[in-house]
Amino acid sequence: MDAVVNRRRPVEPGMCREFWDRLGDRQVDAAEAAALLAALSARMPDPAAVATLVESLLERRPRHGHRFPGAVNVVGTGGGPSTANISTAAAFVAAAAGVPVVKTGSRASSGGVGSINLLDRLGVSLTRSYERTGEHLARFGIAFAGYFVYPVELTRLARTVLPLDMRTIGRWVNTIGPFLADVPVSAQLTGVSDVAHLPALRRLADGRRIWLCTNDLGADELVSVAVNTVHGDSTFTVDPRELGIDGGSLDDLRGPSDDAEVVTHFLDLLAGRASSTAVATVCLNAAALAVAGGHQPNLTSGLRAAFSAVADGAARALAERVMSRG
């Protein structure tokens, strides 16, 4: 994969396939794998190269006939300022408001608590198959898809670079992860922390109903403390002032400083007992999921449903039901 590492020639499908074949045959050593990941994470390749790399992975995945019509996914690229786990909270709120959710996610690539870290603490298991995902979705209205939705090559890369940590050299994998997961949902909401990545990510989103969300704060989610831009079939802004939910600051979106309080804070967030700014941001993302998935006509009605699911206890009750089943 010299074309990726040194960027002296175009990235072509054949060279990608040859690399993945060698990786599967254990003919790629740690130095070569680490060089590839480090080069990708240091600077995003051009959109054509990223598309070629991603397609070379997607074409290798086994085919399946599963579909989750009407379901949505919410997952960010990671990076940006540290906040509470907004996307996971929004997933529960949206599901409690009647929007089917199949969520993917990752562990934190740096400090903080990623969605999978949080689910571990909540005692919520990831699904291990499409069948199990469908069962969870039918039972709870929400499911958290496990690693089976990602190309096996990612696991092989992680094992090959050991003892190096993917959190150190694999930042690119987190950024592209939302586009590698094979989750057959109707729509996806993806926050993008670095606008420089937008050209490549928009190319990956082409032909799919994916809303890419950015803001000047660099948060990888919609926020109620800044104007957001959504890039989908069209580009539009989401101004919290126009929705009547503005106020507060980025500091209000941060999680607890005490690691032992993460679960309590998360459940309080679902119950509307955290800062009003954080609750508004969670509900804004839940509303966007409802609109993107075709369950609400606009953000105003979506927000109404989301705030109602928080106020009447449905969101927290759903989380507790899922937690009790493991």
Backbone as numpy.savetxt, mean C-alpha at the origin, in Angstrom:
# Nx Ny Nz CAx CAy CAz Cx Cy Cz
22.27 -8.00 -15.09 21.44 -6.80 -15.09 22.31 -5.54 -15.09
23.38 -5.59 -15.85 24.29 -4.46 -15.93 23.58 -3.21 -16.42
22.56 -3.37 -17.27 21.83 -2.22 -17.80 21.13 -1.46 -16.68
20.73 -2.15 -15.63 20.08 -1.49 -14.50 21.12 -0.86 -13.58
22.20 -1.59 -13.32 23.21 -1.12 -12.38 23.98 0.08 -12.93
24.43 -0.03 -14.20 25.26 1.03 -14.78 24.50 2.00 -15.68
23.31 1.59 -16.16 22.43 2.45 -16.95 23.09 2.98 -18.21
23.82 2.11 -18.86 24.50 2.52 -20.09 23.78 2.06 -21.34
22.73 1.24 -21.15 21.94 0.78 -22.28 20.53 0.47 -21.79
19.59 0.37 -22.72 18.20 0.13 -22.31 18.03 -1.21 -21.61
17.06 -1.25 -20.71 16.69 -2.50 -20.05 15.74 -3.24 -20.97
16.08 -4.48 -21.31 15.28 -5.26 -22.25 14.67 -6.47 -21.56
13.51 -6.94 -22.07 12.84 -8.09 -21.43 13.73 -9.32 -21.32
14.51 -9.60 -22.35 15.33 -10.81 -22.35 16.34 -10.84 -21.22
16.98 -9.71 -20.97 17.99 -9.69 -19.90 17.32 -9.84 -18.53
16.10 -9.32 -18.38 15.37 -9.49 -17.12 15.01 -10.96 -16.91
14.47 -11.58 -17.95 14.09 -12.99 -17.84 15.29 -13.86 -17.51
16.42 -13.55 -18.14 17.64 -14.33 -17.89 18.09 -14.19 -16.44
17.97 -12.98 -15.89 18.36 -12.77 -14.50 17.45 -13.54 -13.55
16.13 -13.47 -13.77 15.20 -14.19 -12.88 15.40 -15.69 -12.99
15.70 -16.18 -14.19 15.98 -17.61 -14.36 17.21 -18.01 -13.55
18.27 -17.22 -13.64 19.49 -17.53 -12.89 19.24 -17.43 -11.39
18.42 -16.46 -10.98 18.09 -16.34 -9.56 17.38 -17.59 -9.07
16.45 -18.10 -9.86 15.73 -19.32 -9.49 16.62 -20.54 -9.45
17.67 -20.54 -10.28 18.62 -21.65 -10.31 19.77 -21.46 -9.33
19.69 -20.44 -8.50 20.72 -20.12 -7.50 22.07 -19.83 -8.13
22.03 -19.17 -9.26 23.27 -18.79 -9.95 23.57 -17.30 -9.81
22.79 -16.61 -9.00 23.04 -15.20 -8.69 23.60 -15.12 -7.29
24.78 -14.52 -7.14 25.37 -14.45 -5.80 24.91 -13.19 -5.08
25.29 -13.10 -3.81 24.83 -12.00 -2.97 25.30 -10.65 -3.50
26.52 -10.59 -4.03 27.06 -9.33 -4.51 26.25 -8.81 -5.70
25.91 -9.69 -6.63 25.15 -9.27 -7.81 23.74 -8.84 -7.42
23.10 -9.60 -6.55 21.74 -9.26 -6.12 21.73 -7.94 -5.35
22.71 -7.75 -4.47 22.78 -6.52 -3.69 23.05 -5.31 -4.58
23.91 -5.49 -5.58 24.21 -4.39 -6.51 22.96 -3.96 -7.26
22.15 -4.93 -7.68 20.91 -4.61 -8.39 19.96 -3.83 -7.49
19.72 -4.34 -6.29 18.79 -3.68 -5.38 19.27 -2.29 -4.97
20.56 -2.17 -4.73 21.11 -0.87 -4.33 20.97 0.14 -5.46
21.23 -0.29 -6.69 21.11 0.62 -7.84 19.67 1.07 -8.03
18.73 0.14 -7.90 17.32 0.48 -8.06 16.85 1.43 -6.96
17.33 1.21 -5.74 16.88 2.02 -4.61 17.55 3.39 -4.57
18.76 3.49 -5.13 19.48 4.76 -5.13 18.81 5.78 -6.03
18.34 5.32 -7.19 17.66 6.23 -8.13 16.70 5.43 -8.98
15.45 5.86 -9.01 14.43 5.18 -9.81 14.84 5.20 -11.29
14.86 4.04 -11.96 15.14 4.03 -13.40 14.05 4.78 -14.17
14.28 4.99 -15.46 13.28 5.69 -16.26 12.02 4.83 -16.38
10.88 5.44 -16.70 9.61 4.70 -16.73 9.62 3.46 -17.60
10.27 3.53 -18.75 10.31 2.36 -19.64 11.06 1.21 -18.99
12.17 1.51 -18.33 12.95 0.46 -17.66 12.17 -0.15 -16.51
11.50 0.69 -15.72 10.69 0.18 -14.61 9.58 -0.72 -15.12
8.91 -0.29 -16.19 7.82 -1.08 -16.75 8.33 -2.43 -17.25
9.50 -2.45 -17.87 10.08 -3.70 -18.36 10.41 -4.63 -17.21
11.02 -4.09 -16.16 11.35 -4.89 -14.98 10.11 -5.49 -14.34
9.11 -4.66 -14.14 7.89 -5.12 -13.48 7.17 -6.15 -14.33
7.06 -5.90 -15.62 6.37 -6.85 -16.50 7.10 -8.19 -16.53
8.43 -8.16 -16.44 9.20 -9.41 -16.45 8.90 -10.25 -15.21
8.49 -9.60 -14.13 8.09 -10.33 -12.93 6.64 -10.79 -13.02
5.78 -9.90 -13.49 4.35 -10.23 -13.55 4.07 -11.38 -14.51
4.84 -11.48 -15.59 4.58 -12.53 -16.57 4.94 -13.92 -16.04
5.68 -13.98 -14.94 6.10 -15.26 -14.38 5.12 -15.83 -13.35
4.19 -15.01 -12.90 3.32 -15.47 -11.82 2.30 -16.47 -12.35
1.93 -17.43 -11.54 0.92 -18.42 -11.96 -0.43 -17.75 -12.21
-1.14 -18.25 -13.19 -2.47 -17.71 -13.49 -3.50 -18.28 -12.51
-4.50 -17.50 -12.23 -5.58 -17.95 -11.36 -6.87 -17.28 -11.84
-7.98 -17.83 -11.46 -9.25 -17.30 -11.93 -10.02 -16.51 -10.90
-9.37 -16.11 -9.84 -10.08 -15.43 -8.75 -10.30 -13.95 -9.05
-11.46 -13.46 -8.66 -11.80 -12.06 -8.79 -12.56 -11.62 -7.54
-12.31 -10.40 -7.12 -13.02 -9.83 -5.99 -13.71 -8.55 -6.46
-14.79 -8.69 -7.22 -15.45 -7.52 -7.81 -15.96 -6.55 -6.75
-15.72 -5.28 -7.01 -16.16 -4.24 -6.07 -15.20 -4.00 -4.93
-14.23 -4.90 -4.74 -13.28 -4.75 -3.64 -12.21 -3.72 -4.00
-11.61 -3.14 -2.98 -10.58 -2.12 -3.17 -9.37 -2.46 -2.31
-8.24 -1.88 -2.68 -7.00 -2.04 -1.92 -6.48 -0.65 -1.61
-5.87 -0.48 -0.45 -5.22 0.77 -0.09 -3.83 0.44 0.42
-2.82 0.99 -0.24 -1.44 0.66 0.10 -0.54 1.78 -0.41
0.39 2.22 0.43 1.29 3.30 0.04 2.64 2.79 -0.40
3.45 3.72 -0.93 4.80 3.37 -1.37 5.79 3.40 -0.22
5.36 3.89 0.95 6.29 4.05 2.05 7.10 5.33 1.87
7.93 5.62 2.84 8.70 6.85 2.80 7.88 8.02 3.31
8.48 9.19 3.32 7.77 10.37 3.78 7.76 10.47 5.29
7.02 11.43 5.81 6.98 11.63 7.27 6.32 10.46 7.98
6.76 10.22 9.19 6.19 9.13 9.98 4.81 9.52 10.49
3.83 8.65 10.22 2.47 8.87 10.71 1.95 7.58 11.32
0.81 7.66 11.97 0.12 6.45 12.40 -0.25 5.65 11.16
-0.65 4.41 11.33 -0.93 3.59 10.15 -2.30 3.96 9.58
-2.29 5.03 8.78 -3.52 5.59 8.23 -4.20 4.61 7.28
-3.42 3.97 6.42 -4.04 3.12 5.39 -4.77 1.93 6.01
-4.19 1.32 7.04 -4.86 0.18 7.68 -6.12 0.63 8.41
-6.05 1.78 9.06 -7.24 2.32 9.72 -8.32 2.63 8.69
-7.93 3.22 7.56 -8.89 3.55 6.51 -9.52 2.29 5.94
-8.74 1.21 5.87 -9.28 -0.05 5.36 -10.40 -0.56 6.27
-10.19 -0.51 7.58 -11.23 -0.95 8.51 -12.46 -0.04 8.46
-12.24 1.26 8.37 -13.37 2.19 8.32 -14.17 1.99 7.05
-13.48 1.85 5.92 -14.18 1.64 4.65 -14.98 0.35 4.69
-14.37 -0.72 5.21 -15.07 -2.00 5.29 -16.29 -1.90 6.20
-16.15 -1.19 7.31 -17.27 -1.02 8.23 -18.40 -0.21 7.59
-18.04 0.60 6.59 -19.04 1.40 5.88 -19.59 0.68 4.65
-19.23 -0.60 4.50 -19.81 -1.40 3.42 -18.98 -1.54 2.17
-17.72 -1.12 2.21 -16.83 -1.24 1.05 -15.95 -2.47 1.23
-16.03 -3.48 0.37 -15.16 -4.66 0.51 -13.69 -4.26 0.31
-12.82 -4.70 1.20 -11.41 -4.32 1.14 -10.53 -5.56 1.17
-9.62 -5.66 0.22 -8.54 -6.65 0.27 -7.25 -5.84 0.30
-6.60 -5.80 1.45 -5.44 -4.93 1.63 -4.13 -5.69 1.55
-3.18 -5.08 0.85 -1.81 -5.55 0.87 -0.99 -4.55 1.67
0.26 -4.89 1.93 1.10 -3.98 2.69 2.47 -4.58 2.90
3.23 -3.97 3.77 4.59 -4.43 4.01 4.99 -4.09 5.43
6.14 -4.59 5.80 6.72 -4.17 7.07 7.39 -2.82 6.87
7.61 -2.11 7.95 8.25 -0.80 7.85 9.64 -0.96 7.27
9.98 -0.11 6.29 11.30 -0.18 5.67 12.34 0.56 6.50
11.88 1.42 7.41 12.79 2.10 8.32 12.13 2.10 9.70
12.25 3.17 10.44 11.59 3.22 11.73 10.08 3.30 11.55
9.35 3.08 12.62 7.91 3.16 12.53 7.28 1.79 12.46
5.99 1.78 12.20 5.22 0.54 12.19 4.51 0.42 10.85
4.91 -0.55 10.04 4.24 -0.80 8.77 2.94 -1.55 9.01
2.18 -1.73 7.94 0.87 -2.37 8.11 1.00 -3.80 8.63
2.00 -4.53 8.15 2.15 -5.92 8.61 2.65 -5.95 10.05
3.53 -5.01 10.40 3.95 -4.91 11.81 2.74 -4.69 12.72
1.85 -3.80 12.27 0.66 -3.50 13.06 -0.26 -4.71 13.16
-0.49 -5.39 12.05 -1.36 -6.56 12.07 -0.81 -7.64 12.99
0.51 -7.80 13.00 1.14 -8.74 13.94 0.75 -8.40 15.38
0.81 -7.14 15.71 0.52 -6.72 17.08 -0.97 -6.87 17.40
-1.80 -6.70 16.39 -3.24 -6.87 16.59 -3.63 -8.35 16.67
-2.71 -9.23 16.27 -3.02 -10.65 16.24 -3.83 -11.05 15.02
-3.73 -10.26 13.95 -4.47 -10.53 12.72 -3.56 -11.23 11.73
-3.97 -12.39 11.26 -3.15 -13.18 10.34 -3.36 -12.74 8.90
-2.30 -12.85 8.11 -2.40 -12.62 6.68 -2.95 -13.88 6.02
-3.69 -13.73 4.94 -4.19 -14.90 4.22 -3.06 -15.54 3.43
-3.22 -16.83 3.14 -2.17 -17.56 2.43 -2.60 -18.09 1.08
-3.80 -17.76 0.66 -4.30 -18.21 -0.64 -5.45 -17.31 -1.06
-5.80 -17.37 -2.35 -6.94 -16.60 -2.83 -8.24 -17.14 -2.23
-8.30 -18.45 -2.05 -9.50 -19.05 -1.46 -9.72 -18.51 -0.05
-8.65 -18.49 0.73 -8.76 -18.00 2.11 -9.08 -16.51 2.13
-8.51 -15.78 1.19 -8.80 -14.34 1.10 -10.28 -14.12 0.83
-10.83 -14.91 -0.09 -12.25 -14.81 -0.40 -13.13 -15.14 0.80
-12.70 -16.14 1.59 -13.47 -16.51 2.78 -13.47 -15.37 3.81
-12.30 -14.77 4.03 -12.22 -13.64 4.97 -13.07 -12.48 4.48
-13.02 -12.23 3.18 -13.78 -11.12 2.61 -15.28 -11.34 2.80
-15.72 -12.57 2.57 -17.14 -12.88 2.73 -17.58 -12.80 4.19
-16.67 -13.16 5.09 -17.03 -13.21 6.52 -16.97 -11.85 7.19
-15.94 -11.07 6.86 -15.71 -9.82 7.57 -15.88 -8.56 6.71
-15.86 -8.74 5.39 -15.86 -7.57 4.51 -14.48 -6.99 4.32
-13.47 -7.65 4.90 -12.09 -7.20 4.78 -11.17 -8.40 4.88
-10.06 -8.36 4.15 -9.05 -9.42 4.21 -7.69 -8.78 4.01
-6.69 -9.37 4.64 -5.32 -8.87 4.52 -4.50 -9.94 3.80
-4.19 -9.66 2.54 -3.52 -10.65 1.70 -2.06 -10.82 2.10
-1.62 -12.08 2.14 -0.26 -12.39 2.54 0.73 -12.35 1.39
1.90 -12.89 1.65 3.01 -12.77 0.71 2.78 -13.55 -0.59
1.80 -14.44 -0.61 1.57 -15.24 -1.81 1.18 -14.39 -3.01
0.72 -13.17 -2.79 0.30 -12.32 -3.92 1.49 -11.67 -4.62
2.68 -11.78 -4.04 3.87 -11.16 -4.62 4.70 -12.18 -5.39
5.48 -11.72 -6.36 6.35 -12.65 -7.10 7.32 -13.35 -6.15
7.52 -14.64 -6.36 8.44 -15.40 -5.49 9.87 -14.89 -5.63
10.15 -14.21 -6.74 11.50 -13.70 -6.96 11.90 -12.69 -5.89
10.94 -11.99 -5.31 11.27 -11.03 -4.25 11.81 -11.75 -3.02
11.19 -12.86 -2.67 11.68 -13.66 -1.54 13.06 -14.22 -1.84
13.25 -14.66 -3.07 14.57 -15.20 -3.45 15.65 -14.13 -3.37
15.31 -12.92 -3.80 16.28 -11.82 -3.69 16.64 -11.57 -2.23
15.64 -11.53 -1.37 15.87 -11.26 0.05 16.77 -12.33 0.66
16.54 -13.58 0.28 17.37 -14.67 0.82 18.78 -14.62 0.27
18.90 -14.20 -0.98 20.21 -14.18 -1.62 21.13 -13.13 -1.01
20.57 -11.98 -0.61 21.42 -10.91 -0.10 21.74 -11.05 1.39
21.14 -12.04 2.06 21.47 -12.26 3.47 22.98 -12.37 3.66
23.55 -11.80 4.72 22.89 -11.20 5.90 22.49 -9.73 5.73
22.65 -9.17 4.53 22.18 -7.80 4.33 20.67 -7.73 4.50
20.19 -6.61 4.99 18.77 -6.44 5.29 18.09 -5.74 4.12
16.98 -6.32 3.65 16.23 -5.70 2.56 15.76 -4.29 2.94
15.59 -4.02 4.22 15.17 -2.68 4.63 16.26 -1.66 4.36
17.51 -2.14 4.24 18.63 -1.25 3.98 18.83 -1.01 2.50
18.72 -2.06 1.69 19.05 -1.93 0.27 17.86 -2.16 -0.65
16.71 -2.47 -0.07 15.57 -2.84 -0.91 14.44 -1.84 -0.94
14.76 -0.56 -0.75 13.72 0.47 -0.72 12.86 0.45 -1.99
13.48 0.14 -3.12 12.76 0.12 -4.40 11.62 -0.89 -4.37
11.84 -2.00 -3.70 10.82 -3.05 -3.64 9.57 -2.52 -2.94
9.73 -1.75 -1.87 8.58 -1.16 -1.19 7.85 -0.17 -2.09
8.62 0.62 -2.84 8.02 1.62 -3.72 7.19 0.99 -4.81
7.69 -0.09 -5.39 7.02 -0.75 -6.51 6.05 -1.82 -6.03
6.17 -2.21 -4.78 5.33 -3.28 -4.24 3.85 -3.18 -4.54
3.24 -1.98 -4.42 1.80 -1.89 -4.70 1.42 -2.30 -6.12
2.40 -2.34 -7.03 2.11 -2.68 -8.43 2.55 -4.10 -8.77
3.17 -4.76 -7.81 3.60 -6.15 -8.01 2.62 -7.15 -7.42
1.83 -6.71 -6.46 0.88 -7.62 -5.80 -0.24 -8.00 -6.76
-0.47 -9.29 -6.90 -1.54 -9.78 -7.78 -2.82 -9.90 -6.96
-3.49 -8.77 -6.79 -4.73 -8.71 -6.01 -5.84 -8.29 -6.96
-6.74 -9.21 -7.30 -7.76 -8.93 -8.32 -8.94 -8.12 -7.79
-8.66 -6.87 -7.42 -9.69 -5.96 -6.92 -10.11 -5.01 -8.03
-11.15 -4.24 -7.77 -11.67 -3.32 -8.78 -10.94 -1.98 -8.80
-10.37 -1.58 -7.67 -9.71 -0.27 -7.60 -8.66 -0.29 -6.49
-7.72 0.65 -6.60 -6.64 0.73 -5.61 -6.31 2.19 -5.34
-6.06 2.49 -4.09 -5.63 3.82 -3.65 -4.19 3.70 -3.17
-3.28 4.41 -3.83 -1.86 4.31 -3.49 -1.27 5.68 -3.25
-0.85 5.93 -2.02 -0.17 7.17 -1.71 1.28 7.09 -2.15
1.77 8.18 -2.73 3.14 8.24 -3.26 3.89 9.34 -2.51
4.93 8.97 -1.80 5.64 9.95 -0.98 6.59 10.82 -1.79
7.13 10.29 -2.87 8.12 11.02 -3.68 7.55 11.29 -5.07
7.25 12.55 -5.36 6.62 12.88 -6.64 7.55 12.59 -7.82
8.85 12.48 -7.57 9.78 12.15 -8.65 9.50 10.76 -9.22
8.84 9.92 -8.44 8.53 8.56 -8.90 7.24 8.49 -9.72
6.50 9.59 -9.77 5.19 9.56 -10.42 5.22 9.11 -11.88
6.15 9.59 -12.72 6.14 9.14 -14.11 6.21 7.63 -14.25
7.09 7.00 -13.48 7.21 5.54 -13.55 5.97 4.86 -13.01
5.44 5.36 -11.91 4.28 4.72 -11.29 3.01 4.92 -12.12
2.89 6.06 -12.76 1.72 6.29 -13.62 1.74 5.32 -14.80
2.92 5.03 -15.29 3.01 4.06 -16.39 2.58 2.67 -15.90
2.98 2.30 -14.69 2.59 1.00 -14.15 1.09 0.93 -13.90
0.49 2.07 -13.57 -0.94 2.11 -13.27 -1.81 2.16 -14.52
-1.20 2.36 -15.66 -1.96 2.51 -16.90 -2.83 1.29 -17.16
-4.10 1.53 -17.46 -5.02 0.43 -17.74 -5.67 -0.16 -16.52
-5.32 0.32 -15.34 -5.92 -0.16 -14.10 -6.54 1.02 -13.36
-7.55 0.76 -12.56 -8.17 1.84 -11.78 -7.38 2.02 -10.50
-6.34 2.83 -10.60 -5.48 3.12 -9.47 -5.41 4.63 -9.30
-5.72 5.08 -8.11 -5.57 6.49 -7.78 -4.23 6.67 -7.07
-3.33 7.43 -7.69 -2.04 7.76 -7.09 -2.18 9.12 -6.41
-1.89 9.17 -5.12 -2.15 10.37 -4.33 -0.85 11.00 -3.84
-0.72 12.31 -4.04 0.47 13.03 -3.58 0.05 14.30 -2.85
0.98 14.83 -2.07 0.77 16.12 -1.41 2.13 16.72 -1.11
2.14 18.00 -0.79 3.40 18.71 -0.56 4.11 18.27 0.71
3.42 17.55 1.58 4.05 17.07 2.82 4.86 15.80 2.59
4.67 15.16 1.43 5.37 13.91 1.15 4.79 12.72 1.88
3.57 12.84 2.38 2.91 11.71 3.05 2.38 10.75 1.99
2.49 9.44 2.25 2.04 8.47 1.25 0.59 8.06 1.52
-0.25 9.06 1.69 -1.69 8.88 1.86 -2.35 10.24 1.65
-3.64 10.24 1.44 -4.38 11.50 1.46 -4.34 12.06 2.87
-4.22 13.37 3.00 -4.18 13.98 4.33 -5.20 15.11 4.41
-5.67 15.36 5.61 -6.65 16.44 5.82 -5.98 17.75 6.20
-4.64 17.78 6.17 -3.90 18.98 6.58 -3.18 19.64 5.42
-3.46 19.21 4.20 -2.83 19.79 3.02 -3.68 19.46 1.80
-3.47 20.21 0.73 -4.14 19.92 -0.53 -3.47 18.71 -1.16
-4.27 17.77 -1.62 -3.76 16.55 -2.25 -4.05 16.58 -3.75
-3.21 15.89 -4.50 -3.46 15.70 -5.92 -3.63 14.21 -6.18
-4.67 13.87 -6.92 -4.95 12.48 -7.26 -4.75 12.30 -8.76
-3.91 11.33 -9.11 -3.62 11.01 -10.51 -4.27 9.67 -10.83
-5.29 9.70 -11.65 -5.97 8.48 -12.08 -6.26 8.57 -13.55
-7.49 8.24 -13.95 -7.88 8.45 -15.34 -7.77 9.93 -15.69
-8.00 10.77 -14.70 -7.79 12.21 -14.82 -7.05 12.65 -13.57
-6.60 13.89 -13.56 -5.91 14.43 -12.40 -6.80 15.49 -11.74
-6.98 15.37 -10.43 -7.81 16.34 -9.72 -7.25 16.56 -8.33
-7.68 17.64 -7.71 -7.21 17.95 -6.36 -8.27 17.60 -5.33
-7.81 17.27 -4.15 -8.68 17.03 -3.00 -8.27 18.05 -1.94
-9.09 19.07 -1.80 -8.80 20.15 -0.86 -9.65 19.96 0.40
-9.03 19.66 1.53 -9.80 19.43 2.76 -10.69 20.60 3.15
-10.27 21.82 2.78 -11.08 22.99 3.13 -12.44 22.94 2.44
-12.45 22.45 1.22 -13.71 22.36 0.49 -14.62 21.27 1.04
-14.02 20.33 1.77 -14.79 19.22 2.34 -15.14 19.47 3.81
-14.64 20.58 4.34 -14.95 20.93 5.73 -14.22 20.11 6.77
-13.05 19.58 6.40 -12.31 18.75 7.36 -10.88 19.25 7.56
-10.62 20.50 7.22 -9.26 21.02 7.37 -8.99 21.38 8.83
-7.76 21.70 9.11 -7.36 22.05 10.47 -6.35 21.06 11.00
-5.57 21.50 11.97 -4.55 20.63 12.52 -3.27 20.69 11.72
-2.34 19.82 12.06 -1.04 19.80 11.39 -0.55 18.36 11.25
0.57 18.23 10.57 1.15 16.91 10.36 1.44 16.21 11.69
1.82 16.98 12.70 2.11 16.39 14.01 0.92 15.62 14.57
-0.29 16.05 14.21 -1.49 15.38 14.71 -1.69 14.00 14.09
-0.95 13.72 13.01 -1.10 12.43 12.32 -0.08 11.40 12.79
0.83 11.81 13.63 1.88 10.89 14.06 1.33 9.87 15.05
1.97 8.70 15.04 1.60 7.67 15.99 2.16 7.96 17.36
1.88 7.11 18.34 2.37 7.33 19.71 3.88 7.18 19.79
4.49 7.95 20.67 5.93 7.85 20.85 6.31 6.59 21.60
5.41 6.10 22.42 5.63 4.86 23.18 5.16 3.68 22.34
6.10 2.81 21.99 5.80 1.67 21.13 4.72 0.78 21.74
4.63 0.74 23.04 3.66 -0.12 23.71 2.23 0.37 23.53
2.06 1.59 23.05 0.73 2.18 22.91 0.18 2.09 21.49
0.91 1.42 20.59 0.51 1.39 19.18 -0.88 0.80 18.99
-1.15 -0.35 19.61 -2.45 -1.01 19.44 -3.57 -0.17 20.03
-3.36 0.33 21.24 -4.39 1.16 21.89 -4.70 2.39 21.06
-3.65 3.05 20.56 -3.85 4.24 19.74 -4.60 3.90 18.46
-4.27 2.78 17.85 -4.94 2.40 16.60 -6.43 2.16 16.84
-6.77 1.43 17.89 -8.17 1.17 18.19 -8.91 2.46 18.57
-8.22 3.35 19.27 -8.82 4.65 19.59 -9.08 5.45 18.32
-8.17 5.33 17.37 -8.34 6.02 16.09 -9.61 5.54 15.38
-9.83 4.24 15.40 -11.03 3.67 14.77 -12.30 4.08 15.50
-12.17 4.37 16.79 -13.34 4.75 17.60 -13.56 6.26 17.65
-12.68 7.02 16.96 -12.82 8.47 16.97 -12.29 9.13 18.22
-11.47 8.40 18.99 -10.96 8.93 20.25 -9.55 9.49 20.13
-8.95 9.39 18.95 -7.65 10.00 18.71 -7.87 11.45 18.28
-6.82 12.12 17.85 -6.98 13.52 17.45 -7.99 13.62 16.31
-8.77 14.69 16.32 -9.78 14.87 15.27 -9.14 14.97 13.90
-7.92 15.47 13.83 -7.21 15.58 12.56 -6.89 14.19 12.01
-6.40 13.32 12.88 -6.08 11.96 12.44 -7.34 11.22 12.01
-8.41 11.38 12.76 -9.68 10.73 12.40 -10.17 11.23 11.05
-10.06 12.54 10.82 -10.49 13.12 9.54 -9.66 12.57 8.39
-8.36 12.41 8.61 -7.49 11.88 7.56 -7.84 10.43 7.25
-8.09 9.64 8.27 -8.50 8.25 8.06 -9.80 8.20 7.27
-10.76 9.01 7.67 -12.07 9.01 6.99 -11.96 9.52 5.56
-11.05 10.45 5.31 -10.83 10.93 3.94 -10.34 9.80 3.05
-9.41 9.00 3.55 -8.90 7.88 2.77 -9.97 6.81 2.58
-10.76 6.57 3.62 -11.86 5.60 3.50 -12.88 6.08 2.47
-13.16 7.38 2.46 -14.10 7.93 1.49 -13.56 7.78 0.07
-12.27 8.01 -0.10 -11.67 7.85 -1.43 -11.76 6.41 -1.91
-11.59 5.46 -1.00 -11.75 4.05 -1.36 -13.17 3.78 -1.84
-14.14 4.35 -1.15 -15.53 4.13 -1.52 -15.84 4.71 -2.90
-15.30 5.88 -3.19 -15.54 6.51 -4.49 -14.79 5.77 -5.60
-13.53 5.45 -5.36 -12.74 4.75 -6.38 -13.36 3.41 -6.72
-13.92 2.73 -5.71 -14.53 1.43 -5.93 -15.95 1.48 -6.45
-16.49 2.69 -6.62 -17.84 2.83 -7.15 -18.94 2.65 -6.13
-18.61 2.75 -4.84 -19.61 2.55 -3.79 -20.24 3.85 -3.32
-19.60 4.96 -3.61 -20.14 6.28 -3.27 -19.96 7.20 -4.48
-20.90 8.14 -4.69 -20.79 9.00 -5.87 -19.74 10.09 -5.75
-19.41 10.49 -4.53 -18.44 11.57 -4.35 -17.84 11.51 -2.95
-16.81 12.33 -2.73 -16.12 12.29 -1.45 -16.99 12.80 -0.30
-17.88 13.73 -0.58 -18.75 14.24 0.48 -19.62 13.14 1.07
-20.25 12.37 0.21 -21.09 11.27 0.71 -20.22 10.16 1.30
-19.05 9.95 0.71 -18.13 8.95 1.25 -17.67 9.32 2.65
-17.38 10.60 2.86 -16.98 11.06 4.19 -18.10 10.88 5.21
-19.31 11.16 4.79 -20.45 10.99 5.69 -20.53 9.54 6.18
-20.40 8.61 5.24 -20.47 7.19 5.60 -19.30 6.78 6.48
-18.11 7.30 6.18 -16.92 6.95 6.96 -17.02 7.47 8.39
-17.39 8.74 8.55 -17.53 9.31 9.89 -18.61 8.57 10.68
-19.65 8.15 10.00 -20.72 7.41 10.67 -20.22 6.07 11.19
-19.38 5.38 10.37 -18.84 4.08 10.78 -17.93 4.21 11.99
-17.27 5.36 12.11 -16.44 5.62 13.29 -17.32 5.98 14.49
-18.25 6.89 14.28 -19.07 7.40 15.39 -19.96 6.34 16.02
-20.49 5.43 15.20 -21.40 4.42 15.78 -20.68 3.17 16.27
-19.33 3.20 16.22 -18.55 2.09 16.76 -18.34 0.93 15.81
-18.85 1.03 14.57 -18.76 -0.09 13.64 -17.32 -0.40 13.25
-16.50 0.64 13.07 -15.12 0.42 12.62 -14.31 -0.32 13.69
-14.37 0.15 14.92 -13.63 -0.53 15.99 -14.19 -1.93 16.23
-15.50 -2.07 16.18 -16.11 -3.39 16.40 -15.65 -4.38 15.34
-15.52 -3.92 14.10 -15.04 -4.80 13.04 -13.61 -5.23 13.32
-12.77 -4.29 13.70 -11.38 -4.63 14.02 -11.32 -5.66 15.14
-12.14 -5.50 16.15 -12.13 -6.43 17.28 -12.64 -7.80 16.86
-13.60 -7.85 15.95 -14.07 -9.14 15.43 -12.95 -9.86 14.68
-12.27 -9.13 13.82 -11.17 -9.73 13.05 -10.06 -10.17 13.99
-9.74 -9.36 14.99 -8.70 -9.71 15.95 -9.06 -10.97 16.73
-10.32 -11.12 17.08 -10.73 -12.28 17.89 -10.65 -13.58 17.11
-10.69 -13.48 15.78 -10.61 -14.68 14.93 -9.18 -14.98 14.51
-8.25 -14.05 14.78 -6.85 -14.26 14.46 -6.55 -14.15 12.99
